[in-house]
Amino acid sequence: MSYPEYPEKVDSAPNLKVQGVSVVYSNGHQALRDASFSLEGGTICALVGVNGSGKSTLFKSIMGFLKPTSGVITINGLPVKEILKQRLVAYVPQSEEVDWQFPVSVWDVVMMGRYGAMNFLRIARAVDRKIVEESLKRVSMWEYRDRQIGELSGGQKKRVFLARALAQEGKVILLDEPFTGVDVSTEHAIIGLLQELKKAGCIILVSTHNLGSVPEFCDQVVLMNRTVLAYGPTADVFTEQNLTLAFGGLLREFQFEQSTIQAHDGRKVRVFSDDERPLVFGKDGHLEYRDRSDHEELLKQRSKEHNE
Amino acid sequence: MSESLQYLLNPLQYEYMLRAIWVSALVGGVCGFLSSFVTLKGWSLMGDALSHAVVPGVVIAYLLGLPFALGAFVAAILATGAMAFIRAQSRIREDATIGIVFTSFFALGLVLITAFPAGLDLKVILYGNILGIAAGDVMQVVVIAVVVLCLLGLKWRDLMLYCFDANQARALGIKPMVLHMILLGSLAAVSVAALQAVGAILVLAMLVTPGATAYLLTDRFGKMIWISSGLGIVTSMLGSYASYFLNGATGGCIVSLQALVFLGVFVLAPKHGLLASRRARLKEEIVVKEGVS
Amino acid sequence: MNALLEPFQYAFMQDALLVGVLIGAMCAVLSCFLILKGWSLMGDAVSHAVLPGIVLAYIAGIPLIIGAFAAGLFCATGSGYVKRHSRIKEDTAMGVVFTGLFAFGLVLFSKTPSDLHLDHILVGNILGISKAQVLQTLWIGSGVLVISVLLRRDLLLICFDPVQARVMALPDQFLTYLLLGLLALAIVVAMQAVGIILVVAMLITPGCVAYLWTDRFDRMLVISVLSSVSATIVGILISYHADLSTSGCIVLAQASLFVLSLIVAPKYGILARRRN
């Protein structure tokens, strides 16, 4: 799969700042306490934590559904309300949240990404149609534009909503669990697309359970457990020590008789998982994969990219 | 002083008032009992649907000289069957399916009433007729109440498990289908009884409000049943008593009373009330501020 | 054929037909949004809750329609408030609130000497509709119809993905309340024709019929309106000739169309599914 070059439209690289954000729900439950981190444009950042660690609360705060009890969220110094007005935030929903029986076509859904830029009757102009067409072609879904959304495969469904985010031309793209129910080739295609958006200067924030894939495509990580435990480059943050802090009870130890792990290490690894792709640490916090060679390459490449 | 007391005791001289009070108390109690399950199972719409869907059955039973309850029961079974069929055979959402079926049944009832003007009075269906209830109908209500109370009383633990976690019930070897049918059957039977007391439209309140009120007051299901049944009995007695002074709008009085009790509990309940959760929130916010500073 | 259409030479039947067609079309358009948003129970709740509004407006001497509208909105926002501020589920909250309001309306009505006909409010009286009501229905009905068709894209987005509306800074809450307001207005108007209890059928069934026939929203709107309007006309005619409850006949005609669609609709009908 190949993608045409993303048009360089970013006037100034966005920067996302979350400063001391706390959220208390009306029933008294505190979902976030004093969370802080900041991201510069041109990054794919994973949001990692157990269920209830405040990932979706953070997303909701960035999208303006929740008003933090204290603290502020800004992009380029603008408050959330202003961010949304300028349509800087695009959102790709979790597949389970979408009613796939809904009577809309692929084209209709992607066109919804343009509503913010249209007049109040939402009548598409030539420019809107052109952008929708480009977006669909970029995710290789142009041929499917007249399909009802329920008739697509899991990966295609995902790509439709990614196309909608593209059509919206947001600078900060939020993805909620993008890889659940998606086959490996689509996962790679989506990652390829995200890489491009990253090159174009976007901030891509991915909330995921898929710990194993994080080092493969994310150059930064925000580690959460009802606050931000740590954030920064994947190599620094995504360590066994930090993950133990974040996942505590979910930590399991397994022993393998046959593996690439050396006998003198006691054939012992540490596995982090609450999903189909576990994260496996060997000796000295070294990342372990079933087929090491490919992944070694990938990881090297990612850390090189990040240092550039 | 004694004059106003006399005024207040006035309704109790009449036999029909006394009968209305104890019959509605019975209905209110059974409905209250059942409402705990309805609230937990999220079957509010189902309660509304069944109370409307029984109407054509009642009309036909009346025309054929059969007991109300029988006709109502058959209509309820047909309606639930139709809902299940449409759900299985189409992509229409459950709530819309229920809406279509119960309105169609009610419309059929309406058409039947107008087709046989000598039959049942529309007013009885719409507002109930507890003040003028016939002896035979009282018997039916009593039989329904006793049967439903026995069923629920014997099976309430199983039913609670079913409402809470149907899969667990299955795993324990309890047949969910049987429990489902018991609950639906009770709902249908009680709907007919309540129809006589408060009319088709307000049956839903009898089946939901006491349970919802009790749900705000306790975290134990056993207690919840006692509270909701008690609420059903007390509000129904007071409501039918008060309706003596209000031109016989018995259903309106009972349900208004239940709504008022709910409102009070909604605001004041010790743990799940509006004020209590506001206090909890404030407390958390203070903690947050302290934590930040 | 002439004998069948003969009733339309009477002025009252012409009025009934006009009002019926307009109400049918208006409810049909809204029903598409309603069933997609999962608001069927909302339609039921709001329609019952208008009763105290009508009685209070009568007592206060203001147009009944204003009272009804206010009470309908109060029910919707009130049950939303109960749901947000307690652990009661949404459908239960609606059930408690709307029956409470309806009961209050009944009590109020029984204490108010009036020339209102409760039966007409509950089961409608389209054949006896007054000239003033006809005019009122025409104005409000066409208003609701025009607004909901013009803003259909925004309203559809609110039903499909409110989050997307929010991140594009569209007035998502305003649009939700707009849909609610249109629903309340439609109920208030349609109530005169089919009554409180059966309004909800007008607001659910046509949308479901159309949903069985198509996968595209604009087509769904057209099919919904066609089925609703034809069912209304047929219902009115049958009720006239057979001397049966008009609202009952209209709703049964709607239901027949639904059953028909359930069986023969291409792709989503039972026969089509069997073939696959």
PDB file of C-alpha atoms in Angstrom, chain A residues 22 53 81 181 198:
ATOM      1  CA  SER A  22      -7.715  16.977  37.984  1.00  0.00           C
ATOM      2  CA  SER A  53      -6.503   4.843  34.832  1.00  0.00           C
ATOM      3  CA  LYS A  81     -12.929  25.872  23.641  1.00  0.00           C
ATOM      4  CA  GLY A 181     -10.475  -6.150  15.831  1.00  0.00           C
ATOM      5  CA  LYS A 198       3.608  12.572  12.226  1.00  0.00           C
TER       6      LYS A 198
END
